[in-house]
Amino acid sequence: MKLYEGEIGKTYIVYSVMVKAGITRRLEALGVTELTPVTLMNKKGSGTVIIKVRGTRLALGRKISEGIEIREAADHE
Amino acid sequence: MNEGNNGLRVGFVGNPNCGKTTLFNAFTGARLKVANWPGVTVERMEGMTSFNGIPIRVIDTPGIYSLSCYTIEEKVTRKCLEDNEVDVIVNVVDASSLERNLYLTLQLLELNTPVVLALNMIDIVEERGMEINIPTLSKMLGGIPIVAVSARNRSGLKQLLLAVVNHVKDRPKAFVVTYTPQIENKISKIETTLKSSYKSLENVRWYAIKHLEHDEKIMSEYPAALEHIIDQNYEKQIISQKYNRIEEIMETCLVKREQTSLRTDQVDRFLTHPLFGVPIFLGIMALVFFFTFTVGDFLKGYFEIALGYLSVFMRQFMLEIHASGWITSLVVDGIIAGVGGILTFLPNIFILFLALAFLEDSGYMARVAYVMNEIMGRVGLSGKAFLPMLLGFGCTVPAVMAARALPSERDRKRTILITPFMSCSARLPIYVLFSEMFFPGHALIVAYSLYLVGLLVAITIAFATHHMWGTGEEDVLLIELPEYKTPNGRTVGIYVWDKVKDYLSKAGTTIFLATIVLWFVLNGGPSGFVTDVQDSFAAIIGRTLIPVLRPAGLGDWRIAVALISGLSAKEVVVSSFSVLFQVNNINSAAGMSALLGSLGSFGFGSLNAYALMIFCLLYSPCIAAVATIKKETGSLSWTIGMVLFQVFIAWGTAVLVFQIGSLIL
């Protein structure tokens, strides 16, 4: 599922990141890489989300949150 | 190395909001602005310190997450490092967010410049019950020296300088990241090619890795025939292998990993609530202005009493020294009335900046970007563009500079265009005076309405330009949200004192000069000194503008003159009213009733006052702001166009308000 479809408070695993190249690189530098666990902290109907990844909170707009494919942590393990 | 004349050059490099500037201030005695949101520092800064007699030149750089070249901050910092501008890098690392911070550290180590790691905010880590094994961390990072510091509490500073001085020549002892055999193989092949083409190139490994990552800057500066080796962009693999290494380091060096930082999460659940986030933000801003007005007004009384005494004393003093009438008038009616009048607003300004400093240092600022993202999205901007706008409530100059954090040129220009509509502190005296004079009992609501009108006009113009300038590359929200913390007394103190000093020095320079010039054009005319003010230069100039200003309810030459002088600084509108209407101590009850009487004599009522405030809110920002806009956009014609546009918007809105108001009232 897409990142913004996740449930608040749950932890997921990043499956793939499919956004514009420049943004992908910035996300990767921030540690949002494939197989990284992310926790969805908050989200709005519009798709803007707050996630916690590698101990840091990030606010991401919809164009990013819809490009990040996630899996439930349990599925992965 | 450049140890001779200029001293040892030490560059502070690190992620945004990790405490570089706090450290820089602690070492150099500088008072650069510090706050708790990413992107406060946008330019490199230099200062001097010394250790055991060795002069040290400290360079503060904008915060970056990586050594790529996608944002202005990254370009500024990377240029500083690649051009050999530093002898030692002090990599400032937020220990409470070690995992993410280490990514930049690994890149810095690949540069093969001497690196000293300053492990900042170690106190927060300890508070959370975690422990970092520093000797092991140092070992895993190529043996570089690591010093635990707390920039806020100023601990560990000496040890840091000691490490810097002792390790000037120590480069990392080993590769910190060894990539997969496939990538290592490519790196060594590229190294061979580069060495043969660029014989003097040092640290070839760094250039080889950057080639593999398709780094545009390195590929254009050091072109080489590498297509047979680099069959694709290996950036993704390199990044993820670096993070794998970081995970190993974290597992080895961090004892008792963080549970959750509960407090921030709890506060966030409330402040970033999907429904209540925006109302809470508006409420917080309303509270800021409420304090600005009520507490500010409470303190203001003392200033007025002092000013009253000063004015009487100076007039008597002038009489006693037998000063001529015109000098007495220049000093008492000109300088004391104008500049002194402005000083009585200092308490309001002080409270406004105190409140803004609390907001900035608490960690709430970055949340506003998230909260406002949808509203900004409707006008084609990301929530991040709202940060410069919010800073605009303080002062337009730093607000315009903060727009640099936006990656796209088009959005940066649009943000610069609308930021001046956010009501800066210089416009506060105008609102305090006119809303209290004409709307007694409702002054606060009237003033708050002006802030909202400014916001509304800004967003409307952003909407219009979004459709008129064609669709460009849209920014999308991507911002780090720092932990909330109790605002630091020192940081808030520096911030507020800086603003108070600015205000005082503005009163002593720009406003002082503007007042004197105004006094002269008011007392001089084509035939020399005039006895009837109607013959003065000021009246002549002001009268030519009456036809234009009349539809806005501002058809008086004195108002026209006050508005023109307000271009030097917006407070000057108020000081000009004192001089033009010969009102001493304009901010006192007596001063206000005198001015009210003079204005009322030509039918200037509350509707006119509101139109005047609207005009002052929206017309061209002060000269300092215009100069900053010119510098940031690099275009004179664009800047002039913007000033004319803003004057037109101000005039149009004031006319609209006055005409519609006249029909209703």
XYZ file of C-alpha atoms in Angstrom:
742
model
C 0.000 0.000 0.000
C 1.006 3.626 -0.303
C 2.489 5.433 2.648
C -0.524 7.686 3.231
C -2.830 4.667 3.322
C -1.105 3.390 6.427
C -2.581 3.479 9.897
C -1.443 6.117 12.378
C 0.890 4.675 15.007
C 1.815 1.586 12.980
C 5.276 0.704 11.730
C 5.852 -0.361 8.108
C 8.745 -1.332 5.889
C 9.586 0.806 2.852
C 9.156 -1.387 -0.203
C 9.956 1.059 -2.966
C 10.412 4.780 -3.503
C 9.021 6.038 -6.808
C 9.114 9.835 -6.828
C 10.978 12.421 -8.902
C 14.701 11.658 -9.097
C 15.832 14.739 -7.170
C 13.424 14.051 -4.338
C 14.309 10.363 -4.222
C 17.913 11.333 -3.636
C 16.995 13.738 -0.865
C 14.817 11.080 0.749
C 17.609 8.565 0.497
C 20.047 10.974 2.097
C 17.523 11.294 4.939
C 17.551 7.543 5.325
C 14.277 6.656 3.577
C 15.694 3.734 1.632
C 14.228 0.385 0.687
C 13.613 -2.006 3.601
C 13.821 0.830 6.143
C 11.175 0.695 8.906
C 8.974 3.818 9.081
C 6.314 4.683 11.632
C 3.325 6.723 10.496
C 2.897 9.396 13.165
C 0.126 11.498 11.671
C -1.662 12.040 8.386
C -4.218 14.297 6.773
C -6.953 13.483 4.288
C -4.970 15.247 1.584
C -2.146 12.746 1.893
C 0.341 14.910 3.800
C 1.984 12.707 6.438
C 4.413 12.788 9.341
C 6.659 9.768 9.613
C 9.384 8.704 11.973
C 12.336 7.115 10.278
C 15.732 6.319 11.784
C 14.871 8.363 14.872
C 13.873 11.477 12.895
C 10.432 12.929 12.169
C 9.755 14.025 8.609
C 6.744 15.830 7.167
C 6.055 14.760 3.581
C 3.614 16.142 1.023
C 1.214 13.939 -0.909
C 3.369 13.809 -4.036
C 5.969 12.034 -1.918
C 3.693 9.974 0.312
C 1.888 8.453 -2.671
C 5.188 7.468 -4.240
C 6.398 5.487 -1.256
C 5.152 1.915 -1.286
C 5.070 0.249 2.120
C 4.392 -3.214 3.544
C 3.283 -4.110 7.009
C 6.255 -4.913 9.183
C 4.860 -8.384 9.948
C 4.464 -9.240 6.230
C 8.078 -8.604 5.704
C 9.412 -10.654 8.527
C 47.202 24.425 5.114
C 46.934 28.048 5.940
C 48.106 28.349 9.505
C 50.269 31.452 8.977
C 48.408 34.722 8.714
C 44.794 33.753 8.861
C 45.048 31.009 11.455
C 43.902 27.442 11.333
C 40.705 27.192 9.327
C 38.031 25.089 10.967
C 34.720 24.439 9.210
C 31.612 23.493 11.199
C 29.640 21.102 9.043
C 26.550 19.119 9.949
C 22.858 18.423 9.450
C 20.365 21.276 9.727
C 19.405 22.130 13.294
C 22.207 20.165 14.945
C 23.689 23.107 16.823
C 26.462 24.402 14.533
C 25.555 28.030 14.998
C 25.195 27.653 18.780
C 28.738 26.244 18.824
C 29.961 28.969 16.483
C 28.490 31.625 18.778
C 30.048 29.977 21.833
C 33.499 29.994 20.258
C 33.543 33.361 18.536
C 31.370 35.414 20.867
C 29.189 36.125 17.843
C 25.463 36.520 18.244
C 24.185 34.849 15.125
C 20.567 33.833 15.128
C 19.804 30.342 16.379
C 16.403 28.660 16.360
C 14.833 25.229 16.481
C 13.871 24.635 12.854
C 15.934 23.379 9.940
C 17.405 26.046 7.661
C 18.040 29.024 9.933
C 21.565 29.535 8.570
C 21.618 30.128 4.816
C 25.067 31.629 4.335
C 28.570 30.708 5.448
C 29.844 32.888 8.284
C 33.322 33.401 9.667
C 34.636 34.349 13.073
C 37.861 34.156 15.061
C 38.853 32.397 18.240
C 42.151 31.095 19.583
C 43.488 28.163 21.538
C 46.818 28.150 23.390
C 47.912 31.124 21.309
C 46.966 29.517 17.983
C 44.554 31.713 16.052
C 41.604 29.742 14.724
C 39.280 30.928 11.991
C 35.897 29.311 12.502
C 33.573 28.894 9.522
C 29.875 28.198 10.100
C 28.117 26.574 7.147
C 24.428 26.050 6.320
C 23.089 22.696 7.487
C 23.057 19.870 4.937
C 21.932 16.257 4.900
C 24.373 15.121 2.262
C 27.247 16.287 0.105
C 25.237 16.276 -3.096
C 24.400 19.487 -4.909
C 20.625 19.744 -4.961
C 19.950 22.691 -2.676
C 21.623 26.087 -2.329
C 22.787 25.142 1.180
C 24.486 22.004 -0.105
C 26.199 23.949 -2.867
C 27.476 26.601 -0.442
C 28.864 24.026 1.994
C 30.320 21.717 -0.608
C 32.076 24.569 -2.389
C 33.633 25.568 0.917
C 34.949 22.015 1.422
C 36.030 21.230 -2.134
C 37.897 24.494 -2.629
C 40.144 23.576 0.300
C 38.830 26.429 2.362
C 39.131 24.465 5.591
C 42.040 22.662 7.248
C 39.921 20.665 9.671
C 36.233 19.795 9.485
C 34.360 19.777 12.757
C 31.419 17.544 11.974
C 28.722 18.610 14.415
C 26.424 15.681 15.051
C 23.119 15.673 16.912
C 23.716 12.700 19.191
C 19.991 12.330 19.807
C 19.548 11.675 16.087
C 22.797 9.839 15.492
C 21.610 7.389 12.866
C 20.628 10.050 10.341
C 23.522 12.364 11.184
C 26.120 9.666 10.534
C 25.218 9.538 6.850
C 26.822 12.930 6.289
C 29.728 11.896 8.525
C 30.491 8.920 6.276
C 30.525 11.220 3.259
C 32.795 13.718 4.986
C 35.200 10.915 5.860
C 35.390 9.992 2.180
C 36.618 13.530 1.459
C 39.754 12.494 3.349
C 40.124 15.857 5.084
C 40.933 15.762 8.826
C 37.594 15.406 10.638
C 36.825 15.893 14.322
C 33.400 14.727 15.429
C 31.570 16.977 17.897
C 28.893 14.859 19.516
C 26.387 17.549 20.438
C 23.240 17.254 22.598
C 24.752 14.370 24.492
C 22.752 15.564 27.516
C 19.488 14.778 25.699
C 20.748 11.275 24.904
C 21.532 10.696 28.562
C 18.143 12.060 29.604
C 16.554 9.391 27.431
C 18.543 6.715 29.195
C 20.770 5.894 26.234
C 24.491 5.573 26.115
C 26.904 5.961 23.220
C 30.137 3.994 23.341
C 32.460 6.740 22.156
C 35.745 4.782 21.890
C 34.073 2.115 19.744
C 32.332 4.752 17.632
C 35.679 6.436 17.015
C 37.230 3.122 16.032
C 34.425 2.357 13.604
C 34.796 5.841 12.083
C 38.404 5.441 11.030
C 39.875 6.479 14.370
C 38.809 10.118 14.162
C 38.705 12.022 17.465
C 35.241 12.344 18.993
C 34.401 14.947 21.614
C 31.109 15.042 23.507
C 29.911 18.635 23.734
C 26.817 20.505 24.755
C 26.687 23.715 22.767
C 23.772 24.928 24.850
C 25.485 24.413 28.202
C 28.861 25.318 26.734
C 30.511 22.144 27.958
C 33.285 20.295 26.132
C 34.280 23.363 24.099
C 37.929 23.413 25.195
C 38.311 19.688 24.613
C 36.943 20.180 21.102
C 39.536 22.841 20.252
C 42.254 20.692 21.776
C 41.228 17.819 19.513
C 41.157 20.145 16.498
C 44.640 21.517 17.173
C 46.109 18.073 17.877
C 44.642 16.406 14.825
C 45.271 18.983 12.143
C 47.047 16.456 9.990
C 45.245 13.262 10.938
C 43.144 11.929 8.137
C 40.842 8.940 8.699
C 43.023 5.878 9.142
C 40.968 3.461 7.102
C 38.061 3.330 4.696
C 35.046 3.597 6.876
C 32.723 2.150 4.299
C 33.826 -0.737 2.168
C 31.279 -1.277 -0.584
C 30.370 -4.561 -2.243
C 33.140 -6.136 -4.359
C 31.319 -5.085 -7.548
C 31.361 -1.411 -6.536
C 34.852 -1.506 -5.036
C 36.073 -2.990 -8.283
C 34.519 -0.137 -10.255
C 35.931 2.430 -7.839
C 39.455 1.173 -8.328
C 39.078 1.103 -12.125
C 37.773 4.671 -12.131
C 40.616 5.705 -9.836
C 43.140 4.392 -12.363
C 41.520 6.303 -15.222
C 41.238 9.518 -13.218
C 44.845 9.301 -12.011
C 46.105 9.072 -15.560
C 44.020 12.046 -16.715
C 44.432 14.262 -13.627
C 47.870 13.674 -12.202
C 47.670 16.218 -9.385
C 44.279 15.009 -8.171
C 44.367 14.076 -4.491
C 41.917 11.744 -2.828
C 40.873 10.079 -6.053
C 38.512 7.697 -4.234
C 36.118 10.563 -3.470
C 36.004 11.601 -7.137
C 35.555 8.001 -8.229
C 32.583 7.527 -5.888
C 31.054 10.791 -7.063
C 31.425 9.648 -10.698
C 29.613 6.434 -9.809
C 26.844 8.502 -8.221
C 26.521 10.548 -11.441
C 27.362 13.719 -9.540
C 26.847 16.503 -12.080
C 29.449 18.851 -10.633
C 32.272 16.303 -10.570
C 31.320 14.859 -13.981
C 31.549 18.281 -15.610
C 34.690 19.382 -13.754
C 36.603 16.125 -14.166
C 35.259 14.521 -17.322
C 36.698 11.133 -18.230
C 35.832 8.281 -20.565
C 34.236 5.995 -17.998
C 31.155 4.756 -19.845
C 32.492 1.226 -20.013
C 32.810 1.153 -16.203
C 29.794 3.189 -15.147
C 26.957 1.465 -16.984
C 24.297 2.987 -14.721
C 23.797 5.384 -11.804
C 25.098 3.648 -8.685
C 23.932 6.292 -6.256
C 21.171 4.154 -4.803
C 23.475 1.263 -4.048
C 26.114 3.539 -2.549
C 23.580 5.255 -0.292
C 22.020 2.035 0.905
C 25.413 0.470 1.579
C 26.350 3.507 3.626
C 23.153 3.085 5.638
C 23.905 -0.601 6.123
C 27.221 0.411 7.610
C 25.434 2.954 9.828
C 23.128 0.229 11.109
C 26.162 -1.839 12.066
C 27.658 1.149 13.854
C 24.408 1.857 15.690
C 24.042 -1.709 16.828
C 27.582 -1.772 18.164
C 27.823 1.694 19.710
C 24.371 2.545 21.022
C 23.469 0.952 24.297
C 19.746 0.849 25.163
C 18.106 2.188 22.036
C 15.522 4.891 22.378
C 12.038 3.743 23.323
C 10.057 6.695 22.029
C 10.365 10.349 22.729
C 6.883 10.461 24.156
C 6.586 14.122 24.923
C 7.075 15.339 21.356
C 4.676 12.693 20.047
C 1.999 13.673 22.539
C 2.318 17.381 21.787
C 2.296 16.645 18.066
C -0.906 14.668 18.250
C -2.533 17.908 19.340
C -0.630 20.599 17.412
C -0.554 18.777 14.077
C -4.111 17.491 14.345
C -5.667 17.125 10.856
C -8.722 19.234 11.763
C -7.583 21.488 14.571
C -4.042 22.183 13.324
C -4.986 25.334 11.407
C -7.310 26.812 14.078
C -4.634 26.114 16.702
C -2.068 27.939 14.586
C -4.382 30.934 14.122
C -5.090 30.848 17.853
C -1.388 30.867 18.693
C -0.836 33.830 16.383
C -3.813 35.630 17.939
C -2.254 35.019 21.342
C 1.060 36.436 20.131
C -0.636 39.629 19.005
C -2.773 39.774 22.128
C 0.360 39.803 24.284
C 2.051 42.255 21.951
C -0.785 44.707 22.411
C -1.819 44.265 26.013
C 1.514 43.674 27.765
C 3.232 46.082 25.377
C 0.695 48.799 26.137
C 1.045 48.227 29.846
C 4.791 48.892 29.662
C 4.415 51.711 27.179
C 3.037 54.109 29.807
C 6.435 54.435 31.508
C 8.112 55.325 28.257
C 5.553 58.038 27.615
C 6.065 59.639 31.009
C 9.825 59.706 30.413
C 9.344 61.187 26.970
C 7.024 63.882 28.350
C 9.657 64.932 30.871
C 12.385 64.930 28.235
C 10.362 67.129 25.938
C 9.635 69.737 28.678
C 13.224 69.611 29.904
C 14.694 70.129 26.418
C 12.404 73.075 25.684
C 13.477 74.748 28.932
C 17.108 73.919 28.317
C 16.911 75.505 24.855
C 15.369 78.625 26.381
C 18.122 78.849 28.963
C 20.938 78.573 26.464
C 19.101 81.110 24.304
C 18.918 78.792 21.320
C 17.186 80.294 18.319
C 13.566 79.374 17.742
C 14.215 77.166 14.743
C 16.787 75.025 16.530
C 14.415 74.525 19.452
C 11.694 73.571 17.000
C 13.997 71.148 15.137
C 15.029 69.410 18.356
C 11.725 69.376 20.225
C 9.084 69.276 17.473
C 11.258 67.388 15.018
C 13.680 64.969 16.661
C 12.071 64.361 20.072
C 8.546 64.233 18.682
C 9.543 61.964 15.793
C 12.287 59.697 17.125
C 11.103 59.809 20.745
C 7.576 58.989 19.654
C 8.869 55.873 17.910
C 10.755 54.743 21.014
C 7.518 54.529 22.997
C 6.529 51.570 20.802
C 9.590 49.622 21.921
C 7.664 47.562 24.528
C 5.247 46.311 21.837
C 8.137 45.399 19.551
C 9.930 43.696 22.426
C 6.953 41.516 23.307
C 6.302 40.596 19.653
C 9.856 39.376 19.153
C 9.899 37.610 22.497
C 6.821 35.655 21.430
C 8.273 34.895 17.986
C 11.553 33.755 19.580
C 9.607 31.328 21.770
C 7.804 29.966 18.713
C 11.027 29.561 16.751
C 13.020 27.964 19.531
C 10.303 25.593 20.722
C 10.233 23.519 17.532
C 6.733 24.581 16.464
C 7.885 26.489 13.337
C 8.527 23.398 11.227
C 5.098 22.026 12.258
C 3.467 25.105 10.782
C 4.831 24.016 7.403
C 2.957 20.724 7.827
C -0.210 22.344 9.156
C -0.372 24.926 6.333
C 0.629 22.528 3.554
C -2.908 22.094 2.157
C -3.735 25.812 2.138
C -0.411 26.579 0.465
C -0.955 23.652 -1.894
C -4.084 25.325 -3.289
C -1.886 28.189 -4.508
C 0.805 25.880 -5.840
C 3.300 26.306 -3.010
C 4.431 23.820 -0.409
C 3.963 24.311 3.326
C 7.655 25.094 3.514
C 7.030 28.389 1.702
C 4.962 29.409 4.699
C 8.058 29.603 6.924
C 9.490 32.724 5.249
C 6.004 34.214 5.411
C 5.740 33.506 9.119
C 9.147 35.091 9.705
C 7.754 38.097 7.842
C 5.662 38.907 10.912
C 8.973 39.859 12.506
C 10.989 41.481 9.741
C 10.818 41.216 5.952
C 14.609 41.206 5.472
C 15.471 37.823 7.062
C 12.147 36.458 5.833
C 13.088 37.114 2.208
C 16.467 35.470 2.797
C 14.810 32.406 4.315
C 13.084 31.806 0.974
C 16.422 30.348 -0.161
C 15.431 27.089 1.454
C 12.938 26.540 -1.384
C 14.459 24.432 -4.137
C 12.623 25.844 -7.152
C 13.490 29.280 -8.530
C 9.903 29.978 -9.542
C 8.518 29.286 -6.083
C 11.318 31.204 -4.423
C 10.417 34.301 -6.454
C 6.712 33.884 -5.750
C 7.407 33.566 -2.047
C 9.619 36.663 -2.117
C 6.815 38.526 -3.891
C 4.216 37.748 -1.240
C 6.340 37.820 1.917
C 6.270 41.652 2.240
C 2.467 41.458 2.616
C 2.986 39.696 5.915
C 2.756 42.497 8.399
C 6.241 43.166 9.818
C 6.991 44.648 13.223
C 7.686 48.089 11.743
C 4.012 48.390 10.850
C 3.028 47.658 14.426
C 3.361 51.270 15.655
C 0.967 52.352 12.894
C -1.662 49.830 14.012
C -1.143 50.519 17.705
C -1.614 54.226 17.161
C -4.481 54.318 14.681
C -6.486 51.397 15.977
C -6.345 52.723 19.530
C -7.219 56.223 18.357
C -10.130 55.351 16.102
C -11.323 52.020 17.477
C -11.013 52.336 21.245
C -12.081 49.099 22.902
C -11.712 47.127 19.659
C -8.108 47.997 18.855
C -6.921 44.425 19.216
C -9.514 42.999 16.820
C -8.873 45.732 14.273
C -5.112 45.124 14.404
C -5.549 41.345 14.145
C -7.821 41.860 11.140
C -4.944 43.651 9.411
C -2.642 40.692 9.929
C -5.316 38.456 8.415
C -5.852 40.827 5.458
C -2.098 40.716 4.812
C -2.175 36.920 4.881
C -5.216 36.827 2.625
C -3.713 39.218 0.054
C -0.480 37.188 0.074
C -2.338 33.951 -0.582
C -4.553 35.534 -3.261
C -1.508 36.838 -5.102
C 0.219 33.484 -4.785
C -2.907 31.957 -6.334
C -2.945 34.462 -9.199
C 0.746 34.059 -9.993
C 0.404 30.293 -9.831
C -1.992 30.482 -12.773
C -0.383 33.414 -14.584
C 3.264 32.375 -14.460
C 2.466 29.019 -15.960
C 2.990 25.739 -14.215
C 6.560 25.162 -13.252
C 8.165 22.488 -11.209
C 6.153 22.395 -8.006
C 7.826 22.122 -4.652
C 6.551 19.346 -2.509
C 6.732 19.333 1.262
C 9.798 17.623 2.701
C 10.916 18.953 6.045
C 12.379 17.545 9.221
C 10.362 18.142 12.388
C 12.711 18.678 15.319
C 12.000 17.560 18.882
C 10.138 20.100 20.968
C 12.257 21.682 23.626
C 11.906 24.338 26.274
C 13.152 27.544 24.683
C 16.676 28.335 25.776
C 17.058 31.593 27.714
C 20.307 32.496 26.037
C 19.050 31.813 22.506
C 15.855 33.775 23.101
C 17.892 36.546 24.742
C 20.231 36.871 21.753
C 17.312 36.894 19.343
C 15.274 39.513 21.189
C 18.205 41.744 22.077
C 19.269 41.696 18.437
C 15.846 42.908 17.353
C 15.618 45.547 20.068
C 19.070 46.789 19.063
C 17.977 46.915 15.419
C 14.949 48.928 16.394
C 16.973 51.361 18.494
C 19.617 51.796 15.851
C 16.920 52.314 13.250
C 15.420 55.011 15.467
C 18.868 56.599 15.771
C 19.697 56.468 12.067
C 16.972 56.018 9.446
C 14.131 57.455 11.504
C 16.318 60.244 12.897
C 17.448 61.294 9.411
C 13.991 60.939 7.923
C 12.631 63.148 10.707
C 15.220 65.858 10.108
C 14.708 65.778 6.352
C 10.976 65.961 6.916
C 11.351 68.924 9.277
C 13.368 70.762 6.608
C 10.992 70.115 3.721
C 8.211 71.179 6.041
C 9.873 74.421 7.066
C 11.502 75.248 3.736
C 9.997 76.172 0.402
C 11.088 77.569 -2.957
C 11.566 80.962 -1.274
C 13.601 79.804 1.711
C 12.234 79.316 5.246
C 8.466 79.538 5.233
C 6.143 80.734 7.951
C 3.051 79.185 6.411
C 3.477 75.436 6.139
C 1.208 75.473 3.065
C 4.104 77.046 1.085
C 6.607 74.352 2.062
C 8.156 71.816 -0.274
C 6.362 69.089 1.619
C 2.962 70.658 0.977
C 3.764 71.182 -2.690
C 4.801 67.566 -3.178
C 1.981 66.208 -1.041
C -0.709 68.195 -2.889
C 0.225 66.656 -6.249
C -0.731 63.241 -4.870
C -4.095 64.258 -3.397
C -6.141 63.349 -6.518
C -4.664 59.837 -6.505
C -5.124 59.246 -2.790
C -8.576 60.823 -2.447
C -10.548 57.738 -3.602
C -8.843 55.811 -0.791
C -9.951 58.384 1.769
C -6.403 59.636 2.138
C -6.748 62.945 0.269
C -4.604 65.173 2.461
C -1.116 66.397 1.555
C 0.246 65.576 5.016
C -0.861 61.950 4.703
C 0.751 61.767 1.272
C 4.009 63.087 2.724
C 3.869 60.632 5.651
C 3.363 57.726 3.231
C 6.283 58.802 1.052
C 8.585 59.110 4.059
C 7.403 55.684 5.198
C 9.364 54.194 2.301
C 12.545 54.694 4.355
C 11.086 52.622 7.204
C 7.458 51.993 8.013
C 7.732 53.412 11.542
C 8.520 56.727 9.891
C 4.832 56.995 8.957
C 4.124 57.465 12.664
C 7.053 59.770 13.381
C 6.015 61.809 10.335
C 2.488 62.190 11.672
C 3.978 63.670 14.878
C 6.063 66.136 12.937
C 3.434 66.961 10.291
C 0.611 67.488 12.753
C 2.919 68.931 15.427
C 1.925 66.444 18.089
C 4.392 65.724 20.861
C 4.341 62.346 22.596
C 2.008 60.963 19.927
C 1.506 57.594 21.636
C 0.147 59.113 24.873
C -3.526 59.785 25.570
C -2.990 63.547 25.189
C -0.995 63.049 21.986
C -3.669 60.814 20.508
C -6.498 63.172 21.308
C -4.549 66.087 19.791
C -3.938 64.120 16.604
C -7.518 62.896 16.555
C -8.681 66.527 16.719
C -6.409 67.609 13.861
C -7.438 64.680 11.671
C -11.100 65.118 12.504
C -10.948 68.762 11.392
C -10.853 67.640 7.751
C -13.260 64.754 8.116
C -10.728 61.933 8.630
C -12.741 59.292 10.483
C -12.436 55.651 11.419
C -13.024 54.407 7.871
C -10.221 56.633 6.602
C -8.012 55.313 9.407
C -8.712 51.718 8.405
C -7.942 52.514 4.752
C -4.721 54.159 5.881
C -3.704 51.082 7.848
C -4.537 48.851 4.885
C -2.405 51.036 2.636
C 0.504 50.940 5.093
C 0.153 47.172 5.414
C 0.374 46.526 1.692
C 2.493 49.185 0.024
C 6.169 48.790 -0.828
C 8.309 47.463 2.020
C 11.108 49.640 3.422
C 14.341 50.368 1.563
C 16.271 47.698 3.486
C 13.768 45.035 2.426
C 13.782 46.212 -1.193
C 17.595 46.037 -1.239
C 17.473 42.476 0.128
C 14.938 41.479 -2.508
C 17.179 42.905 -5.215
C 20.116 40.917 -3.810
C 18.171 37.671 -3.514
C 16.498 37.817 -6.930
C 19.510 39.371 -8.649
C 17.214 41.434 -10.842
C 16.718 45.178 -10.591
C 13.856 45.293 -13.077
C 12.036 42.502 -11.237
C 12.491 44.362 -7.937
C 11.227 47.670 -9.348
C 8.285 45.862 -10.917
C 7.503 44.286 -7.554
C 7.575 47.631 -5.720
C 5.229 49.224 -8.255
C 2.942 46.201 -8.118
C 2.757 46.352 -4.332
C 2.002 50.072 -4.320
C -0.754 49.392 -6.833
C -2.201 46.545 -4.728
C -2.109 48.777 -1.637
C -3.859 51.596 -3.444
C -6.440 49.277 -5.014
C -7.289 47.553 -1.741
C -7.466 50.826 0.214
C -9.789 52.304 -2.455
C -11.956 49.195 -2.326
C -12.171 49.279 1.457
C -12.937 52.993 1.567
C -15.497 53.007 -1.251
C -17.382 49.936 -0.079
C -17.154 51.139 3.515
C -18.584 54.532 2.538
C -21.582 52.849 0.914
C -22.322 50.720 3.957
C -21.604 53.178 6.765
